[in-house]
Amino acid sequence: MVIKNICCLGAGYVGGPTCSVIALKCPDITVTVVDLSKERISQWNSDKLPIYEPGLDEVVQKCRGVNLFFSCDVETAVKTADLIFISVNTPTKTFGNGKGRAADLKYVEGAARLIAGVATGHKIVVEKSTVPVRAAESIMNILKANQRPGVSYQILSNPEFLAEGTAIDDLLNADRVLIGGEEDSVEGRAAIEELCWVYEHWIPRKNILTTNTWSSELSKLAANAFLAQRISSINSLSAVCEATGADVSEVARAVGTDTRIGSKFLQASVGFGGSCFQKDILNLVYICECLNLPEVAAYWQQVIDLNEYQKSRFTNKVIMSLFNTVTDKQITLLGFAFKKDTGDTRESPAIHVAKILLDEGAKLHIYDPKVEYNQIMEDLTHPCVTDEPERVKKQITIHTDAYSATKGTH
């Protein structure tokens, strides 16, 4: 098989940028990104994309309408595709077994059933979403249970390692691409080679790692757990530094110059956020519990617990610095997304900080050039944040200029 058509199920923070770069680097491959949300697809086809990433606009504008397409016609895209990426959301379960920890795979299952219902010929189905170990087996079981004559599948795992805010650069200059599949079968090895061929258009072969499916799935969870662990480690030392007069930046620099450790992810902060770190660590904790490894589960749970402690510790210091009361005092938040160069507010530490300050009666003035007004309001009036949304709205002022946001602040 020579891959000529790629379909991506899911036009979010992973599917959109990833397939845009594939289209840029593989001009002979037609790439179609599909989503059930008409509004989201409309945004991808407009001048105002649904997500902000440095460099993304330029890539999309160059390829869109040439070999990159965004559509709601899911069935046609699946039928014509040689390779299908599953890049749908995998949130944490909010009810049932594993509530608050296990990954909810309903969207992955839905994608698999959709593929099974309309696929023709041979399809390579690729997990792009972050999933628990052995999720590929579940996908294959669904596909086989609904398999029609003349249709065959190979399942691969190809987790993304990009970071929001640097996604395009991460995709263009990936330090590694990981592909997992059935290495012990001829068909599995052939599917792996097909996906390798796609990435070899711009990624050196030595940077493309191949392994079995289970190792690939676990590697993604492990990578995010290790990165979050580093953040929690330096944040724990920030508390020690503040109590002793040491400078956490100097400690981080001294530690980071050790080549065995390195300097990345050693910047003390309010805590990590985003849609991946907490979700993936909780998933890892749940897997460990299911495997009867309570000590391992407790170890990784501490990374989450330390992150929660850091957010609360920061907010308490703010309140204490204002004579232990912030009622009717103006406090400015410069930045609301979970990190710079993105408009993504999912699990942002700013939401946690804002919640406590609002509960204490503060008047919040907020500025973030990449986050929409409606998104900030939606986050801070969510039932998980407050049961008095009208009161909260009166306490919030959102600015379009950093200087106006800080005017009159305490």
Short mmCIF file of C-alpha atoms in Angstrom, two decimals:
data_model
loop_
_atom_site.label_atom_id
_atom_site.label_comp_id
_atom_site.label_asym_id
_atom_site.label_seq_id
_atom_site.Cartn_x
_atom_site.Cartn_y
_atom_site.Cartn_z
CA MET A 1 0.00 0.00 0.00
CA VAL A 2 1.11 3.53 -0.79
CA ILE A 3 -0.64 6.05 1.43
CA LYS A 4 -2.40 8.68 -0.66
CA ASN A 5 -5.25 9.70 1.63
CA ILE A 6 -5.18 10.38 5.36
CA CYS A 7 -8.23 11.07 7.51
CA CYS A 8 -8.12 12.43 11.05
CA LEU A 9 -11.12 11.98 13.34
CA GLY A 10 -11.05 15.01 15.62
CA ALA A 11 -10.17 18.62 14.80
CA GLY A 12 -8.79 19.64 18.18
CA TYR A 13 -5.45 20.69 19.65
CA VAL A 14 -3.74 17.52 18.39
CA GLY A 15 -5.50 16.56 15.17
CA GLY A 16 -5.55 20.01 13.59
CA PRO A 17 -1.87 20.98 13.99
CA THR A 18 -0.55 17.44 13.40
CA CYS A 19 -2.40 16.96 10.13
CA SER A 20 -1.61 20.49 8.98
CA VAL A 21 2.11 19.74 9.29
CA ILE A 22 1.70 16.36 7.56
CA ALA A 23 -0.05 18.13 4.67
CA LEU A 24 2.76 20.71 4.53
CA LYS A 25 5.51 18.10 4.41
CA CYS A 26 3.68 15.50 2.29
CA PRO A 27 2.27 17.42 -0.70
CA ASP A 28 1.36 14.19 -2.53
CA ILE A 29 -0.91 13.04 0.31
CA THR A 30 -4.45 14.37 0.67
CA VAL A 31 -5.20 15.05 4.34
CA THR A 32 -8.78 15.50 5.56
CA VAL A 33 -9.55 16.49 9.15
CA VAL A 34 -13.12 15.73 10.16
CA ASP A 35 -15.21 16.60 13.18
CA LEU A 36 -18.88 16.38 14.11
CA SER A 37 -18.84 20.02 15.27
CA LYS A 38 -19.92 22.21 12.36
CA GLU A 39 -18.83 25.31 14.26
CA ARG A 40 -15.30 23.98 14.77
CA ILE A 41 -14.92 22.93 11.14
CA SER A 42 -16.23 26.32 10.04
CA GLN A 43 -13.52 27.97 12.14
CA TRP A 44 -10.82 25.78 10.61
CA ASN A 45 -12.04 26.93 7.19
CA SER A 46 -12.00 30.61 8.21
CA ASP A 47 -9.30 33.20 8.84
CA LYS A 48 -9.78 32.80 12.61
CA LEU A 49 -8.73 29.29 13.59
CA PRO A 50 -10.35 27.67 16.66
CA ILE A 51 -6.98 27.34 18.43
CA TYR A 52 -3.94 29.57 18.66
CA GLU A 53 -0.48 28.17 18.03
CA PRO A 54 2.51 30.19 16.80
CA GLY A 55 3.04 29.34 13.14
CA LEU A 56 -0.20 27.38 12.70
CA ASP A 57 -1.97 30.07 10.67
CA GLU A 58 0.81 30.12 8.09
CA VAL A 59 0.83 26.33 7.69
CA VAL A 60 -2.96 26.10 7.32
CA GLN A 61 -3.14 28.98 4.86
CA LYS A 62 -0.47 27.40 2.68
CA CYS A 63 -2.07 23.95 2.53
CA ARG A 64 -5.81 24.46 2.99
CA GLY A 65 -7.71 23.80 -0.21
CA VAL A 66 -4.61 22.25 -1.81
CA ASN A 67 -4.07 18.96 0.01
CA LEU A 68 -5.49 19.88 3.43
CA PHE A 69 -9.24 19.89 3.99
CA PHE A 70 -11.54 20.33 6.97
CA SER A 71 -14.96 18.71 6.73
CA CYS A 72 -17.98 17.35 8.60
CA ASP A 73 -18.42 14.60 5.98
CA VAL A 74 -16.94 11.92 8.19
CA GLU A 75 -18.16 8.90 6.25
CA THR A 76 -16.66 9.95 2.92
CA ALA A 77 -13.34 10.80 4.54
CA VAL A 78 -13.17 7.41 6.27
CA LYS A 79 -14.13 5.49 3.12
CA THR A 80 -11.45 7.12 0.97
CA ALA A 81 -8.67 7.09 3.58
CA ASP A 82 -5.78 4.65 3.56
CA LEU A 83 -4.76 5.71 7.06
CA ILE A 84 -7.06 7.01 9.79
CA PHE A 85 -5.90 8.91 12.87
CA ILE A 86 -8.15 8.73 15.93
CA SER A 87 -7.56 12.05 17.65
CA VAL A 88 -10.61 12.47 19.85
CA ASN A 89 -10.94 13.60 23.44
CA THR A 90 -10.21 11.11 26.24
CA PRO A 91 -11.42 12.91 29.39
CA THR A 92 -11.31 11.55 32.91
CA LYS A 93 -14.43 9.60 33.89
CA THR A 94 -16.88 11.59 35.99
CA PHE A 95 -18.97 8.63 37.15
CA GLY A 96 -18.88 4.85 37.57
CA ASN A 97 -15.83 2.65 38.08
CA GLY A 98 -12.64 4.69 38.10
CA LYS A 99 -14.49 7.99 38.59
CA GLY A 100 -12.04 10.86 38.80
CA ARG A 101 -9.06 8.78 37.61
CA ALA A 102 -9.76 6.40 34.72
CA ALA A 103 -9.87 7.62 31.13
CA ASP A 104 -13.31 7.77 29.54
CA LEU A 105 -12.94 6.06 26.16
CA LYS A 106 -16.46 6.65 24.89
CA TYR A 107 -15.25 8.92 22.08
CA VAL A 108 -12.54 6.46 21.05
CA GLU A 109 -15.09 3.65 21.04
CA GLY A 110 -17.47 5.82 19.03
CA ALA A 111 -14.75 6.52 16.48
CA ALA A 112 -13.98 2.80 16.16
CA ARG A 113 -17.65 1.95 15.62
CA LEU A 114 -17.96 4.70 13.04
CA ILE A 115 -14.95 3.34 11.14
CA ALA A 116 -16.34 -0.20 11.29
CA GLY A 117 -19.66 0.97 9.91
CA VAL A 118 -18.39 2.65 6.75
CA ALA A 119 -14.85 1.40 6.02
CA THR A 120 -14.02 -0.35 2.76
CA GLY A 121 -10.84 -2.19 1.81
CA HIS A 122 -7.76 -2.15 4.04
CA LYS A 123 -7.36 0.57 6.67
CA ILE A 124 -4.50 1.45 8.97
CA VAL A 125 -6.10 2.87 12.12
CA VAL A 126 -3.79 4.94 14.31
CA GLU A 127 -4.34 5.90 17.94
CA LYS A 128 -3.28 9.52 18.28
CA SER A 129 -5.29 10.21 21.42
CA THR A 130 -3.68 9.46 24.78
CA VAL A 131 -5.19 6.16 25.90
CA PRO A 132 -4.67 3.53 28.62
CA VAL A 133 -2.49 0.50 27.95
CA ARG A 134 -4.24 -2.09 25.75
CA ALA A 135 -6.75 0.38 24.31
CA ALA A 136 -5.63 -0.69 20.83
CA GLU A 137 -6.84 -4.18 21.66
CA SER A 138 -10.29 -2.79 22.48
CA ILE A 139 -10.36 -0.87 19.21
CA MET A 140 -9.43 -3.99 17.24
CA ASN A 141 -12.10 -6.04 19.04
CA ILE A 142 -14.74 -3.49 18.02
CA LEU A 143 -13.53 -3.43 14.42
CA LYS A 144 -13.39 -7.23 14.16
CA ALA A 145 -16.81 -7.68 15.78
CA ASN A 146 -18.31 -5.45 13.10
CA GLN A 147 -16.03 -6.48 10.24
CA ARG A 148 -17.62 -6.81 6.82
CA PRO A 149 -16.40 -8.88 3.85
CA GLY A 150 -13.46 -7.33 2.03
CA VAL A 151 -12.47 -5.08 4.94
CA SER A 152 -9.29 -5.49 6.99
CA TYR A 153 -7.48 -3.42 9.61
CA GLN A 154 -4.14 -2.86 11.29
CA ILE A 155 -4.00 -0.87 14.53
CA LEU A 156 -1.04 1.34 15.40
CA SER A 157 -0.23 3.55 18.36
CA ASN A 158 1.39 6.88 17.50
CA PRO A 159 1.15 9.14 20.57
CA GLU A 160 1.84 12.85 20.22
CA PHE A 161 4.56 14.49 22.27
CA LEU A 162 3.92 18.09 21.25
CA ALA A 163 3.47 20.88 23.78
CA GLU A 164 0.84 23.58 23.40
CA GLY A 165 2.46 26.90 22.60
CA THR A 166 5.27 25.22 20.66
CA ALA A 167 3.23 22.58 18.80
CA ILE A 168 4.27 23.52 15.26
CA ASP A 169 7.96 23.67 16.12
CA ASP A 170 7.62 20.39 18.04
CA LEU A 171 6.04 18.74 15.00
CA LEU A 172 8.54 20.14 12.51
CA ASN A 173 11.57 19.35 14.69
CA ALA A 174 10.44 16.33 16.69
CA ASP A 175 13.18 14.77 18.80
CA ARG A 176 11.39 11.45 18.34
CA VAL A 177 8.33 9.91 16.73
CA LEU A 178 7.00 6.77 18.42
CA ILE A 179 5.08 4.12 16.50
CA GLY A 180 3.75 0.97 18.14
CA GLY A 181 2.25 -2.00 16.34
CA GLU A 182 2.22 -5.77 15.92
CA GLU A 183 5.93 -6.21 15.35
CA ASP A 184 5.64 -10.00 15.34
CA SER A 185 3.37 -10.13 12.27
CA VAL A 186 4.10 -9.37 8.62
CA GLU A 187 0.99 -7.21 8.33
CA GLY A 188 1.84 -5.33 11.51
CA ARG A 189 5.39 -4.57 10.39
CA ALA A 190 4.08 -3.42 7.01
CA ALA A 191 1.66 -0.99 8.67
CA ILE A 192 4.44 0.38 10.86
CA GLU A 193 6.59 0.95 7.77
CA GLU A 194 3.75 2.78 6.02
CA LEU A 195 3.44 5.28 8.87
CA CYS A 196 7.22 5.56 9.11
CA TRP A 197 7.24 6.48 5.41
CA VAL A 198 4.86 9.38 6.07
CA TYR A 199 7.06 10.83 8.82
CA GLU A 200 10.27 10.22 6.87
CA HIS A 201 9.24 13.08 4.58
CA TRP A 202 10.80 15.37 7.21
CA ILE A 203 11.87 13.34 10.26
CA PRO A 204 15.22 11.46 10.11
CA ARG A 205 14.68 7.71 10.34
CA LYS A 206 16.94 7.48 13.40
CA ASN A 207 14.42 9.67 15.26
CA ILE A 208 11.52 7.32 14.49
CA LEU A 209 11.20 4.70 17.22
CA THR A 210 9.18 1.53 16.72
CA THR A 211 7.93 -0.77 19.46
CA ASN A 212 4.99 -2.96 20.35
CA THR A 213 1.62 -1.32 20.82
CA TRP A 214 1.48 -1.65 24.59
CA SER A 215 4.89 -0.07 25.14
CA SER A 216 3.91 2.84 22.91
CA GLU A 217 0.69 3.48 24.82
CA LEU A 218 2.41 3.36 28.21
CA SER A 219 5.30 5.55 27.01
CA LYS A 220 2.94 8.46 26.43
CA LEU A 221 1.54 8.27 29.96
CA ALA A 222 5.04 7.84 31.35
CA ALA A 223 6.41 10.86 29.46
CA ASN A 224 3.73 13.18 30.82
CA ALA A 225 4.12 11.73 34.32
CA PHE A 226 7.88 12.33 34.28
CA LEU A 227 7.49 15.92 33.06
CA ALA A 228 4.85 16.71 35.68
CA GLN A 229 7.05 15.06 38.31
CA ARG A 230 9.87 17.51 37.51
CA ILE A 231 7.53 20.48 37.90
CA SER A 232 6.23 19.21 41.24
CA SER A 233 9.80 18.51 42.36
CA ILE A 234 11.02 22.07 41.77
CA ASN A 235 7.78 23.49 43.19
CA SER A 236 8.31 21.50 46.39
CA LEU A 237 11.77 23.04 46.68
CA SER A 238 10.31 26.53 46.15
CA ALA A 239 8.57 26.15 49.53
CA VAL A 240 11.90 25.19 51.12
CA CYS A 241 13.61 28.16 49.46
CA GLU A 242 11.03 30.62 50.74
CA ALA A 243 11.45 29.27 54.26
CA THR A 244 15.26 29.42 54.21
CA GLY A 245 16.15 32.43 52.07
CA ALA A 246 17.47 30.37 49.18
CA ASP A 247 16.59 31.39 45.59
CA VAL A 248 14.68 28.68 43.74
CA SER A 249 15.83 30.03 40.36
CA GLU A 250 19.46 29.67 41.42
CA VAL A 251 18.80 26.19 42.79
CA ALA A 252 17.12 25.20 39.51
CA ARG A 253 20.07 26.57 37.52
CA ALA A 254 22.59 24.73 39.67
CA VAL A 255 20.67 21.46 39.45
CA GLY A 256 19.83 21.86 35.76
CA THR A 257 23.45 22.24 34.68
CA ASP A 258 24.01 18.63 35.72
CA THR A 259 23.83 16.85 32.35
CA ARG A 260 22.21 13.86 34.03
CA ILE A 261 19.27 16.07 35.01
CA GLY A 262 19.04 18.88 32.44
CA SER A 263 17.41 22.28 32.73
CA LYS A 264 13.99 21.75 31.16
CA PHE A 265 10.82 21.77 33.28
CA LEU A 266 12.66 23.15 36.32
CA GLN A 267 10.98 26.55 36.47
CA ALA A 268 9.03 26.99 39.71
CA SER A 269 5.46 28.14 39.17
CA VAL A 270 1.95 28.17 40.58
CA GLY A 271 1.62 24.59 39.34
CA PHE A 272 1.12 22.72 36.11
CA GLY A 273 -2.13 22.81 34.17
CA GLY A 274 -3.47 21.87 30.77
CA SER A 275 -5.55 18.97 29.57
CA CYS A 276 -2.84 16.31 29.71
CA PHE A 277 -0.63 16.15 32.80
CA GLN A 278 -3.22 15.70 35.53
CA LYS A 279 -5.51 13.56 33.39
CA ASP A 280 -2.71 11.24 32.31
CA ILE A 281 -1.20 10.87 35.79
CA LEU A 282 -4.61 10.06 37.26
CA ASN A 283 -5.02 7.48 34.51
CA LEU A 284 -1.62 6.02 35.41
CA VAL A 285 -2.62 5.93 39.09
CA TYR A 286 -5.80 4.06 38.19
CA ILE A 287 -3.91 1.56 36.05
CA CYS A 288 -1.50 0.89 38.93
CA GLU A 289 -4.40 0.36 41.32
CA CYS A 290 -6.04 -2.07 38.90
CA LEU A 291 -2.75 -3.97 38.64
CA ASN A 292 -2.61 -4.19 42.46
CA LEU A 293 0.42 -1.90 42.69
CA PRO A 294 -0.69 0.45 45.51
CA GLU A 295 2.81 1.75 46.30
CA VAL A 296 3.37 2.75 42.68
CA ALA A 297 -0.08 4.37 42.53
CA ALA A 298 0.65 6.33 45.72
CA TYR A 299 3.98 7.53 44.31
CA TRP A 300 2.40 9.10 41.24
CA GLN A 301 -0.58 10.41 43.23
CA GLN A 302 1.90 12.51 45.20
CA VAL A 303 2.77 14.42 42.01
CA ILE A 304 -0.88 15.51 41.78
CA ASP A 305 -1.16 16.22 45.51
CA LEU A 306 1.95 18.43 45.46
CA ASN A 307 0.53 20.36 42.50
CA GLU A 308 -2.69 21.06 44.40
CA TYR A 309 -0.66 22.10 47.44
CA GLN A 310 1.38 24.55 45.36
CA LYS A 311 -1.71 26.28 43.95
CA SER A 312 -3.27 26.64 47.39
CA ARG A 313 0.03 27.77 48.95
CA PHE A 314 0.41 30.51 46.34
CA THR A 315 -3.12 31.82 46.85
CA ASN A 316 -2.77 31.77 50.63
CA LYS A 317 0.42 33.85 50.38
CA VAL A 318 -1.44 36.44 48.29
CA ILE A 319 -4.20 36.68 50.90
CA MET A 320 -1.73 36.88 53.80
CA SER A 321 0.24 39.64 52.06
CA LEU A 322 -2.94 41.74 51.98
CA PHE A 323 -3.45 41.55 55.76
CA ASN A 324 -5.35 38.28 55.55
CA THR A 325 -8.34 39.76 53.73
CA VAL A 326 -8.98 40.51 50.06
CA THR A 327 -12.64 41.48 50.35
CA ASP A 328 -13.41 44.24 47.82
CA LYS A 329 -9.71 44.54 46.97
CA GLN A 330 -8.66 44.67 43.33
CA ILE A 331 -6.31 41.87 42.30
CA THR A 332 -5.01 41.55 38.75
CA LEU A 333 -4.34 38.28 36.96
CA LEU A 334 -1.99 38.75 34.00
CA GLY A 335 -2.54 35.56 32.07
CA PHE A 336 -5.40 33.10 32.30
CA ALA A 337 -4.41 30.24 29.96
CA PHE A 338 -2.48 27.37 31.51
CA LYS A 339 0.75 28.52 29.80
CA LYS A 340 2.02 31.20 27.43
CA ASP A 341 1.44 31.20 23.66
CA THR A 342 -1.85 29.32 23.87
CA GLY A 343 -5.49 30.14 24.49
CA ASP A 344 -6.18 26.84 26.23
CA THR A 345 -7.56 27.28 29.75
CA ARG A 346 -8.21 23.63 30.57
CA GLU A 347 -7.03 22.86 34.13
CA SER A 348 -5.31 26.26 34.24
CA PRO A 349 -3.89 27.10 37.70
CA ALA A 350 -5.38 30.57 37.16
CA ILE A 351 -8.86 29.08 37.57
CA HIS A 352 -7.95 27.60 40.97
CA VAL A 353 -6.36 30.86 42.11
CA ALA A 354 -9.31 32.91 40.87
CA LYS A 355 -11.82 30.62 42.58
CA ILE A 356 -10.25 31.07 46.01
CA LEU A 357 -9.85 34.83 45.59
CA LEU A 358 -13.44 35.19 44.39
CA ASP A 359 -14.67 33.13 47.34
CA GLU A 360 -12.77 35.55 49.58
CA GLY A 361 -14.59 38.51 48.00
CA ALA A 362 -11.82 39.94 45.80
CA LYS A 363 -12.45 42.04 42.69
CA LEU A 364 -10.55 40.33 39.89
CA HIS A 365 -9.21 42.17 36.85
CA ILE A 366 -8.03 39.72 34.21
CA TYR A 367 -5.95 40.13 31.07
CA ASP A 368 -4.89 37.44 28.60
CA PRO A 369 -4.39 38.36 24.93
CA LYS A 370 -5.08 34.80 23.71
CA VAL A 371 -8.17 33.88 25.75
CA GLU A 372 -11.63 35.00 24.68
CA TYR A 373 -13.89 36.93 27.08
CA ASN A 374 -16.58 34.24 26.91
CA GLN A 375 -14.08 31.50 27.76
CA ILE A 376 -12.94 33.26 30.93
CA MET A 377 -16.52 33.86 32.02
CA GLU A 378 -17.50 30.28 31.25
CA ASP A 379 -14.59 28.92 33.29
CA LEU A 380 -15.19 31.12 36.33
CA THR A 381 -18.98 30.66 36.43
CA HIS A 382 -18.82 26.90 35.94
CA PRO A 383 -20.67 24.89 38.64
CA CYS A 384 -17.34 23.36 39.68
CA VAL A 385 -16.07 26.85 40.52
CA THR A 386 -19.11 28.58 42.01
CA ASP A 387 -22.77 28.07 42.79
CA GLU A 388 -23.34 31.83 42.56
CA PRO A 389 -22.48 32.75 38.95
CA GLU A 390 -24.23 36.12 39.03
CA ARG A 391 -22.19 37.21 42.05
CA VAL A 392 -18.98 36.11 40.37
CA LYS A 393 -19.78 38.05 37.20
CA LYS A 394 -20.00 41.24 39.26
CA GLN A 395 -16.56 40.55 40.75
CA ILE A 396 -14.80 40.10 37.41
CA THR A 397 -13.54 42.69 34.94
CA ILE A 398 -11.84 41.43 31.79
CA HIS A 399 -9.42 43.76 30.00
CA THR A 400 -7.96 43.95 26.51
CA ASP A 401 -4.89 45.83 27.72
CA ALA A 402 -2.41 44.84 30.42
CA TYR A 403 -1.90 48.39 31.68
CA SER A 404 -5.60 49.05 32.19
CA ALA A 405 -5.88 45.73 34.04
CA THR A 406 -3.24 46.79 36.57
CA LYS A 407 -4.54 50.32 37.14
CA GLY A 408 -5.73 50.64 40.74
CA THR A 409 -4.71 47.13 41.73
CA HIS A 410 -3.60 46.44 45.31
#
